[in-house]
CSV table of C-alpha atoms and ligand atoms in Angstrom, one decimal:
chain,number,residue,atom,x,y,z
X,1,MET,CA,-11.5,-12.0,-24.1
X,2,SER,CA,-9.9,-12.4,-20.9
X,3,ALA,CA,-8.0,-9.2,-20.5
X,4,ALA,CA,-9.2,-6.5,-18.3
X,5,ILE,CA,-9.6,-3.2,-20.2
X,6,ILE,CA,-7.4,-0.3,-19.1
X,7,ASP,CA,-10.0,2.7,-19.4
X,8,GLY,CA,-7.8,5.8,-20.2
X,9,LYS,CA,-11.0,7.7,-21.0
X,10,ALA,CA,-12.2,7.3,-17.5
X,11,PHE,CA,-8.7,7.8,-15.7
X,12,ALA,CA,-8.2,10.9,-17.7
X,13,GLU,CA,-11.5,12.2,-16.7
X,14,GLY,CA,-10.4,11.6,-13.0
X,15,LEU,CA,-7.3,13.4,-13.6
X,16,ARG,CA,-8.8,16.5,-15.3
X,17,ALA,CA,-10.9,16.6,-12.1
X,18,ARG,CA,-7.8,16.7,-9.9
X,19,ILE,CA,-6.3,19.3,-12.1
X,20,ALA,CA,-9.4,21.4,-11.8
X,21,THR,CA,-9.2,21.5,-8.1
X,22,HIS,CA,-5.6,22.3,-8.2
X,23,ALA,CA,-6.1,25.1,-10.6
X,24,GLY,CA,-8.9,26.7,-8.5
X,25,GLU,CA,-6.6,26.4,-5.6
X,26,PHE,CA,-3.7,28.2,-7.6
X,27,ALA,CA,-5.9,30.9,-9.0
X,28,ALA,CA,-6.9,31.8,-5.2
X,29,LYS,CA,-3.4,31.9,-4.1
X,30,ALA,CA,-1.7,33.4,-7.1
X,31,GLY,CA,-4.2,36.0,-8.0
X,32,ARG,CA,-4.4,34.7,-11.5
X,33,LYS,CA,-5.3,31.4,-13.4
X,34,ALA,CA,-2.6,29.1,-14.8
X,35,GLY,CA,-2.0,29.8,-18.4
X,36,LEU,CA,-1.3,27.4,-21.4
X,37,ALA,CA,-0.3,29.2,-24.6
X,38,VAL,CA,-0.5,26.9,-28.0
X,39,VAL,CA,1.0,28.1,-31.0
X,40,LEU,CA,-0.3,26.8,-34.4
X,41,VAL,CA,1.4,27.7,-37.9
X,42,GLY,CA,-0.8,26.9,-40.9
X,43,GLU,CA,-3.9,24.9,-41.4
X,44,ASP,CA,-3.1,21.4,-41.1
X,45,PRO,CA,-6.8,19.9,-40.3
X,46,ALA,CA,-5.6,17.3,-37.6
X,47,SER,CA,-3.6,20.0,-35.9
X,48,GLN,CA,-6.4,22.3,-35.8
X,49,VAL,CA,-8.6,19.7,-34.2
X,50,TYR,CA,-6.0,18.9,-31.5
X,51,VAL,CA,-5.5,22.7,-30.8
X,52,ARG,CA,-9.3,23.3,-30.5
X,53,ASN,CA,-9.5,20.4,-28.1
X,54,LYS,CA,-6.4,21.5,-26.0
X,55,GLY,CA,-8.2,25.0,-25.9
X,56,LYS,CA,-11.5,23.7,-24.7
X,57,GLN,CA,-10.1,21.3,-22.1
X,58,THR,CA,-7.8,23.9,-20.5
X,59,ILE,CA,-10.6,26.3,-20.1
X,60,ALA,CA,-12.9,23.4,-18.6
X,61,CYS,CA,-10.0,22.8,-16.0
X,62,GLY,CA,-10.1,26.4,-14.8
X,63,MET,CA,-7.0,27.5,-16.7
X,64,GLU,CA,-6.4,30.4,-19.2
X,65,SER,CA,-5.8,29.4,-22.7
X,66,PHE,CA,-3.8,31.6,-25.3
X,67,GLU,CA,-4.1,30.5,-28.8
X,68,HIS,CA,-1.7,32.0,-31.4
X,69,LYS,CA,-2.6,30.9,-35.0
X,70,LEU,CA,-0.2,31.9,-37.6
X,71,ALA,CA,-0.3,31.6,-41.4
X,72,ALA,CA,1.7,28.7,-43.0
X,73,ASP,CA,3.9,31.2,-44.6
X,74,THR,CA,5.0,32.8,-41.5
X,75,SER,CA,8.8,33.2,-41.3
X,76,GLU,CA,10.9,31.2,-38.6
X,77,ALA,CA,12.1,34.5,-37.3
X,78,ASP,CA,8.6,35.8,-36.6
X,79,LEU,CA,7.6,32.3,-35.1
X,80,LEU,CA,10.7,32.6,-32.6
X,81,ALA,CA,9.7,36.1,-31.9
X,82,VAL,CA,6.2,34.8,-30.7
X,83,VAL,CA,8.0,32.1,-28.6
X,84,GLU,CA,10.2,34.8,-27.0
X,85,ALA,CA,7.2,36.9,-26.2
X,86,LEU,CA,5.5,33.9,-24.5
X,87,ASN,CA,8.8,33.1,-22.6
X,88,ALA,CA,8.7,36.5,-21.0
X,89,ASP,CA,4.8,36.6,-20.5
X,90,PRO,CA,4.3,36.0,-16.6
X,91,ALA,CA,0.6,34.9,-17.4
X,92,VAL,CA,2.0,31.9,-19.5
X,93,ASP,CA,3.0,29.0,-17.6
X,94,GLY,CA,3.2,26.6,-20.3
X,95,ILE,CA,4.0,26.9,-23.9
X,96,LEU,CA,3.3,24.2,-26.8
X,97,VAL,CA,4.1,24.7,-30.4
X,98,GLN,CA,1.8,22.3,-32.4
X,99,LEU,CA,4.0,20.0,-34.6
X,100,PRO,CA,4.6,19.4,-37.2
X,101,LEU,CA,5.6,22.8,-38.4
X,102,PRO,CA,5.8,23.7,-42.2
X,103,GLY,CA,8.7,22.5,-44.0
X,104,HIS,CA,10.6,25.9,-44.1
X,105,MET,CA,10.9,25.8,-40.4
X,106,ASN,CA,13.5,24.1,-38.4
X,107,GLU,CA,11.5,22.3,-35.6
X,108,GLN,CA,14.5,21.6,-33.5
X,109,LYS,CA,15.5,25.5,-33.4
X,110,VAL,CA,11.9,26.3,-32.4
X,111,ILE,CA,11.7,23.9,-29.6
X,112,ALA,CA,15.1,25.0,-28.4
X,113,ALA,CA,13.9,28.5,-28.0
X,114,ILE,CA,11.0,27.7,-25.5
X,115,ASN,CA,12.1,28.3,-21.9
X,116,PRO,CA,12.6,24.8,-20.6
X,117,ASP,CA,10.5,25.6,-17.4
X,118,LYS,CA,7.5,26.4,-19.6
X,119,ASP,CA,8.3,23.4,-22.0
X,120,VAL,CA,5.1,21.5,-20.9
X,121,ASP,CA,5.6,19.1,-23.9
X,122,GLY,CA,8.9,18.1,-22.5
X,123,PHE,CA,10.6,18.0,-25.8
X,124,HIS,CA,13.5,20.6,-25.2
X,125,VAL,CA,16.9,19.0,-24.7
X,126,VAL,CA,17.0,20.4,-21.2
X,127,ASN,CA,14.1,18.5,-20.3
X,128,VAL,CA,15.2,15.3,-22.0
X,129,GLY,CA,18.6,15.5,-20.1
X,130,ARG,CA,16.5,16.2,-16.8
X,131,LEU,CA,14.4,13.0,-17.5
X,132,SER,CA,17.6,10.8,-18.2
X,133,THR,CA,19.3,11.9,-15.3
X,134,GLY,CA,16.4,11.9,-12.8
X,135,LEU,CA,15.9,15.7,-12.3
X,136,PRO,CA,12.7,17.2,-12.0
X,137,GLY,CA,11.4,18.6,-15.6
X,138,PHE,CA,8.9,18.1,-18.1
X,139,VAL,CA,8.2,14.7,-19.3
X,140,PRO,CA,6.4,14.1,-22.8
X,141,CYS,CA,2.8,13.9,-22.3
X,142,THR,CA,2.0,10.5,-24.1
X,143,PRO,CA,4.4,8.3,-22.3
X,144,LEU,CA,4.0,9.9,-18.9
X,145,GLY,CA,0.2,9.0,-19.6
X,146,CYS,CA,1.1,5.4,-20.3
X,147,VAL,CA,3.0,5.2,-17.0
X,148,MET,CA,0.3,6.5,-15.0
X,149,LEU,CA,-2.1,4.0,-16.5
X,150,LEU,CA,0.4,1.3,-15.7
X,151,LYS,CA,1.0,2.4,-12.1
X,152,ASP,CA,-2.8,2.6,-11.6
X,153,LYS,CA,-3.2,-0.9,-12.9
X,154,LEU,CA,-0.1,-2.6,-11.3
X,155,GLY,CA,0.9,-0.6,-8.5
X,156,SER,CA,4.7,-1.0,-8.3
X,157,LEU,CA,6.4,-1.7,-11.7
X,158,GLU,CA,9.6,-2.6,-9.9
X,159,GLY,CA,11.5,-5.6,-11.4
X,160,LEU,CA,9.1,-6.3,-14.3
X,161,ASP,CA,10.4,-6.9,-17.8
X,162,ALA,CA,9.1,-4.2,-20.4
X,163,VAL,CA,9.5,-4.0,-24.0
X,164,VAL,CA,9.1,-0.7,-25.8
X,165,ILE,CA,8.5,-1.1,-29.4
X,166,GLY,CA,9.6,2.2,-31.1
X,167,ARG,CA,12.3,4.6,-30.5
X,168,SER,CA,11.0,7.9,-31.3
X,169,ASN,CA,11.8,11.0,-29.4
X,170,ILE,CA,8.2,11.6,-28.4
X,171,VAL,CA,7.3,8.3,-27.4
X,172,GLY,CA,9.8,5.4,-27.5
X,173,LYS,CA,12.7,6.8,-25.8
X,174,PRO,CA,11.0,8.9,-22.9
X,175,MET,CA,8.9,5.9,-22.4
X,176,ALA,CA,11.7,3.8,-21.9
X,177,GLN,CA,13.5,6.4,-19.5
X,178,LEU,CA,10.3,6.4,-17.4
X,179,LEU,CA,10.2,2.7,-17.0
X,180,ILE,CA,13.9,2.6,-16.1
X,181,ALA,CA,13.0,5.1,-13.4
X,182,GLU,CA,10.3,2.8,-12.2
X,183,SER,CA,12.8,0.1,-11.9
X,184,CYS,CA,11.7,-2.1,-14.7
X,185,THR,CA,14.3,-4.0,-16.9
X,186,VAL,CA,13.6,-2.2,-20.3
X,187,THR,CA,14.2,-3.4,-23.7
X,188,VAL,CA,13.8,-1.1,-26.6
X,189,ALA,CA,12.7,-2.7,-30.0
X,190,HIS,CA,12.7,-0.9,-33.4
X,191,SER,CA,12.7,-1.7,-37.0
X,192,ARG,CA,16.0,-3.5,-36.9
X,193,THR,CA,15.2,-5.8,-34.1
X,194,LYS,CA,15.8,-9.3,-34.7
X,195,ASP,CA,12.9,-11.7,-33.9
X,196,LEU,CA,10.5,-9.1,-32.4
X,197,PRO,CA,7.9,-11.6,-31.4
X,198,GLU,CA,10.4,-13.5,-29.4
X,199,VAL,CA,11.5,-10.1,-27.7
X,200,VAL,CA,8.1,-9.1,-26.9
X,201,ARG,CA,7.1,-12.8,-25.5
X,202,ARG,CA,9.8,-12.0,-22.7
X,203,ALA,CA,7.6,-8.8,-21.4
X,204,ASP,CA,5.3,-8.4,-18.5
X,205,ILE,CA,4.7,-4.9,-19.9
X,206,VAL,CA,4.5,-4.2,-23.7
X,207,VAL,CA,4.4,-0.7,-24.9
X,208,ALA,CA,3.7,-0.5,-28.7
X,209,ALA,CA,4.5,2.8,-30.3
X,210,VAL,CA,5.0,2.0,-34.1
X,211,GLY,CA,2.5,3.5,-36.1
X,212,ARG,CA,1.6,0.2,-38.0
X,213,PRO,CA,-1.9,-0.9,-37.7
X,214,GLU,CA,-2.4,-4.2,-35.4
X,215,MET,CA,1.0,-5.3,-36.0
X,216,VAL,CA,1.6,-6.9,-32.5
X,217,LYS,CA,-0.3,-10.2,-32.4
X,218,GLY,CA,-1.9,-12.2,-29.6
X,219,GLU,CA,0.7,-14.8,-30.0
X,220,TRP,CA,3.7,-12.7,-29.4
X,221,ILE,CA,2.4,-11.7,-25.9
X,222,LYS,CA,3.2,-13.6,-22.7
X,223,PRO,CA,-0.1,-14.8,-21.0
X,224,GLY,CA,-1.1,-12.2,-18.4
X,225,ALA,CA,1.2,-9.3,-19.5
X,226,THR,CA,0.1,-5.8,-19.5
X,227,VAL,CA,-0.3,-4.2,-23.1
X,228,ILE,CA,-0.2,-0.5,-23.6
X,229,ASP,CA,-1.0,0.4,-27.2
X,230,VAL,CA,0.0,3.9,-28.3
X,231,GLY,CA,-0.6,3.7,-31.7
X,232,ILE,CA,-3.4,5.5,-33.6
X,233,ASN,CA,-3.9,4.5,-37.2
X,234,ARG,CA,-6.9,5.2,-39.4
X,235,VAL,CA,-7.9,2.3,-41.6
X,236,PRO,CA,-10.7,1.5,-43.9
X,237,GLY,CA,-13.9,0.7,-42.1
X,238,THR,CA,-16.4,-2.2,-42.7
X,239,GLN,CA,-18.6,0.3,-44.5
X,240,GLU,CA,-17.5,1.7,-47.9
X,241,GLY,CA,-16.2,5.2,-47.4
X,242,LYS,CA,-16.0,4.9,-43.6
X,243,SER,CA,-12.7,4.8,-41.7
X,244,ARG,CA,-12.1,3.6,-38.0
X,245,LEU,CA,-9.3,3.7,-35.7
X,246,VAL,CA,-7.1,1.0,-34.8
X,247,GLY,CA,-3.8,0.6,-32.6
X,248,ASP,CA,-0.5,-1.0,-33.2
X,249,VAL,CA,-1.8,-4.2,-31.4
X,250,ASP,CA,-4.1,-6.6,-32.8
X,251,PHE,CA,-6.7,-6.1,-30.1
X,252,ALA,CA,-8.8,-9.3,-30.8
X,253,SER,CA,-6.2,-11.8,-30.5
X,254,ALA,CA,-3.9,-9.8,-27.8
X,255,SER,CA,-6.9,-9.4,-25.4
X,256,ALA,CA,-7.3,-13.0,-25.4
X,257,VAL,CA,-4.0,-13.5,-23.8
X,258,ALA,CA,-2.9,-10.4,-22.1
X,259,GLY,CA,-3.8,-9.7,-18.4
X,260,ALA,CA,-4.7,-6.0,-19.1
X,261,ILE,CA,-4.6,-4.0,-22.4
X,262,THR,CA,-5.8,-0.5,-23.6
X,263,PRO,CA,-8.3,-0.3,-26.2
X,264,VAL,CA,-7.9,2.1,-29.3
X,265,PRO,CA,-9.6,4.5,-29.0
X,266,GLY,CA,-10.3,5.2,-25.3
X,267,GLY,CA,-6.9,4.2,-23.9
X,268,VAL,CA,-3.8,6.0,-24.3
X,269,GLY,CA,-5.3,8.7,-26.6
X,270,PRO,CA,-7.4,10.6,-24.0
X,271,MET,CA,-4.5,10.8,-21.5
X,272,THR,CA,-2.4,12.8,-23.8
X,273,ILE,CA,-4.2,16.1,-23.4
X,274,ALA,CA,-4.9,15.6,-19.7
X,275,VAL,CA,-1.3,15.1,-18.9
X,276,LEU,CA,-0.4,18.3,-20.9
X,277,LEU,CA,-2.9,20.1,-18.4
X,278,ARG,CA,-1.3,18.3,-15.6
X,279,ASN,CA,2.2,19.6,-16.7
X,280,THR,CA,0.6,23.0,-17.1
X,281,ILE,CA,-0.5,23.2,-13.4
X,282,VAL,CA,2.8,21.9,-12.3
X,283,ALA,CA,4.6,24.5,-14.3
X,284,ALA,CA,2.3,27.1,-12.8
X,285,HIS,CA,3.1,26.1,-9.1
X,286,ARG,CA,6.7,26.0,-9.9
X,287,ASN,CA,6.9,29.3,-11.7
X,288,GLU,CA,5.1,30.9,-8.7
X,289,GLY,CA,7.1,29.2,-6.0
X,290,LEU,CA,3.8,27.6,-4.8
X,291,ALA,CA,4.0,24.1,-3.2
X,292,LEU,CA,2.2,21.3,-4.9
X,293,ASP,CA,2.7,17.5,-4.3
X,294,GLU,CA,3.3,16.5,-7.9
X,295,SER,CA,3.4,12.8,-7.6
X,296,ALA,CA,-0.2,12.9,-6.1
X,297,ILE,CA,-1.8,14.4,-9.2
P,1,NAP,P1,7.4,7.1,-35.2
P,1,NAP,O1,8.2,8.6,-34.9
P,1,NAP,O2,7.1,6.9,-36.7
P,1,NAP,O3,8.2,6.1,-34.6
P,1,NAP,C1,8.0,4.7,-34.9
P,1,NAP,C2,8.9,3.8,-34.3
P,1,NAP,O4,8.5,2.4,-34.5
P,1,NAP,C3,10.4,3.9,-34.9
P,1,NAP,O5,11.3,3.8,-33.6
P,1,NAP,C4,10.6,2.6,-35.9
P,1,NAP,O6,11.7,2.1,-35.8
P,1,NAP,C5,9.6,1.8,-35.1
P,1,NAP,N1,9.0,0.6,-36.3
P,1,NAP,C6,8.4,1.0,-37.4
P,1,NAP,N2,8.3,-0.3,-37.9
P,1,NAP,C7,8.6,-1.2,-37.2
P,1,NAP,C8,8.5,-2.7,-37.2
P,1,NAP,N3,8.1,-3.3,-38.4
P,1,NAP,N4,9.1,-3.3,-36.1
P,1,NAP,C9,9.7,-2.6,-35.1
P,1,NAP,N5,9.5,-1.3,-34.9
P,1,NAP,C10,9.1,-0.6,-36.0
P,1,NAP,O7,6.2,7.2,-34.4
P,1,NAP,P2,5.7,7.9,-33.1
P,1,NAP,O8,5.5,9.3,-33.2
P,1,NAP,O9,6.5,7.3,-32.0
P,1,NAP,O10,4.2,7.2,-32.7
P,1,NAP,C11,4.0,5.9,-32.7
P,1,NAP,C12,2.5,5.5,-32.9
P,1,NAP,O11,2.0,6.2,-31.7
P,1,NAP,C13,1.7,6.2,-34.0
P,1,NAP,O12,0.7,5.4,-34.4
P,1,NAP,C14,1.3,7.4,-33.5
P,1,NAP,O13,-0.1,7.9,-34.2
P,1,NAP,C15,0.9,7.2,-32.1
P,1,NAP,N6,1.0,8.3,-31.2
P,1,NAP,C16,-0.2,8.5,-30.4
P,1,NAP,C17,-0.3,9.5,-29.4
P,1,NAP,C18,-1.4,9.6,-28.6
P,1,NAP,O14,-2.0,8.6,-28.2
P,1,NAP,N7,-1.8,10.7,-28.1
P,1,NAP,C19,0.8,10.3,-29.4
P,1,NAP,C20,2.0,10.1,-30.3
P,1,NAP,C21,2.0,9.1,-31.0
P,1,NAP,P3,13.1,2.8,-36.4
P,1,NAP,O15,13.6,3.9,-35.4
P,1,NAP,O16,14.0,1.8,-36.6
P,1,NAP,O17,12.7,3.5,-37.7
């Protein structure tokens, strides 16, 4: 293996420490803690784990965590009423509605009901528009975490060729926007892309957000490129009955060619909640009209 490992776990720890300092200063100035509200509808086991971890990390960073757990058969109108109450609550700086929502609810309608200035997930169309026009808003946590890791490793990204594999609203598209903002030359690949290996081979930066275990092979990677693996895929383990997590990149072959690479687990994954907390402390300062050097967090 020749690639340097990009340690997202360590970076996220450092980020949380910086957030905790800002959260303490915020509480002293505002006379209250910054607050993050998480709404969970139903009992999806993976969502329950995410919500529990978000709550724990919010509190550990010195912020207030408000959890709203609603039954799976809650009506859309009742969920919208909860969102409205959180929009109006001055103790709540950030609102996150855990996705996916049960099938009888319209996710777009629910996200659209969140006040964009409390939309710390960055999924509201107003924040999507702000990102694409270069206005301050909130950026989805996973792609923002990827850019933080890239800048930490490479410094300026200006002029680099970047290929983003995947065009989802939560990862691929905002990732491409962020890389454009960093003055990369960006190609977005997807399931209809012709000759994906050849497209990837041109890239100084490869971001894989596909959801297909170990799809991106080492021979697709330009020697020395930086590889960010967003994928989280559970596959059967070597021992019977056990499973393991792998990314969208074939780590063994890619790490022999790349200059730097994120592992799975321990790469992009730990960044998502840390960036959610970063967005929340930013929201809190904006909501109270307090100064904060957002680029330094
Ligand atoms: P998604 O909504 O399913 O989107 C997948 C994208 O990959 C689509 O744009 C799709 O193309 C493209 N794709 C599928 N098969 C392809 C192929 N054979 N060749 C090229 N492109 C292909 O997934 P997502 O939500 O963006 O998530 C992607 C991965 O990131 C998943 O493994 C997910 O678990 C992981 N993830 C991790 C985090 C985290 O680290 N915290 C957060 C979010 C997601 P089309 O548009 O043409 O269908």
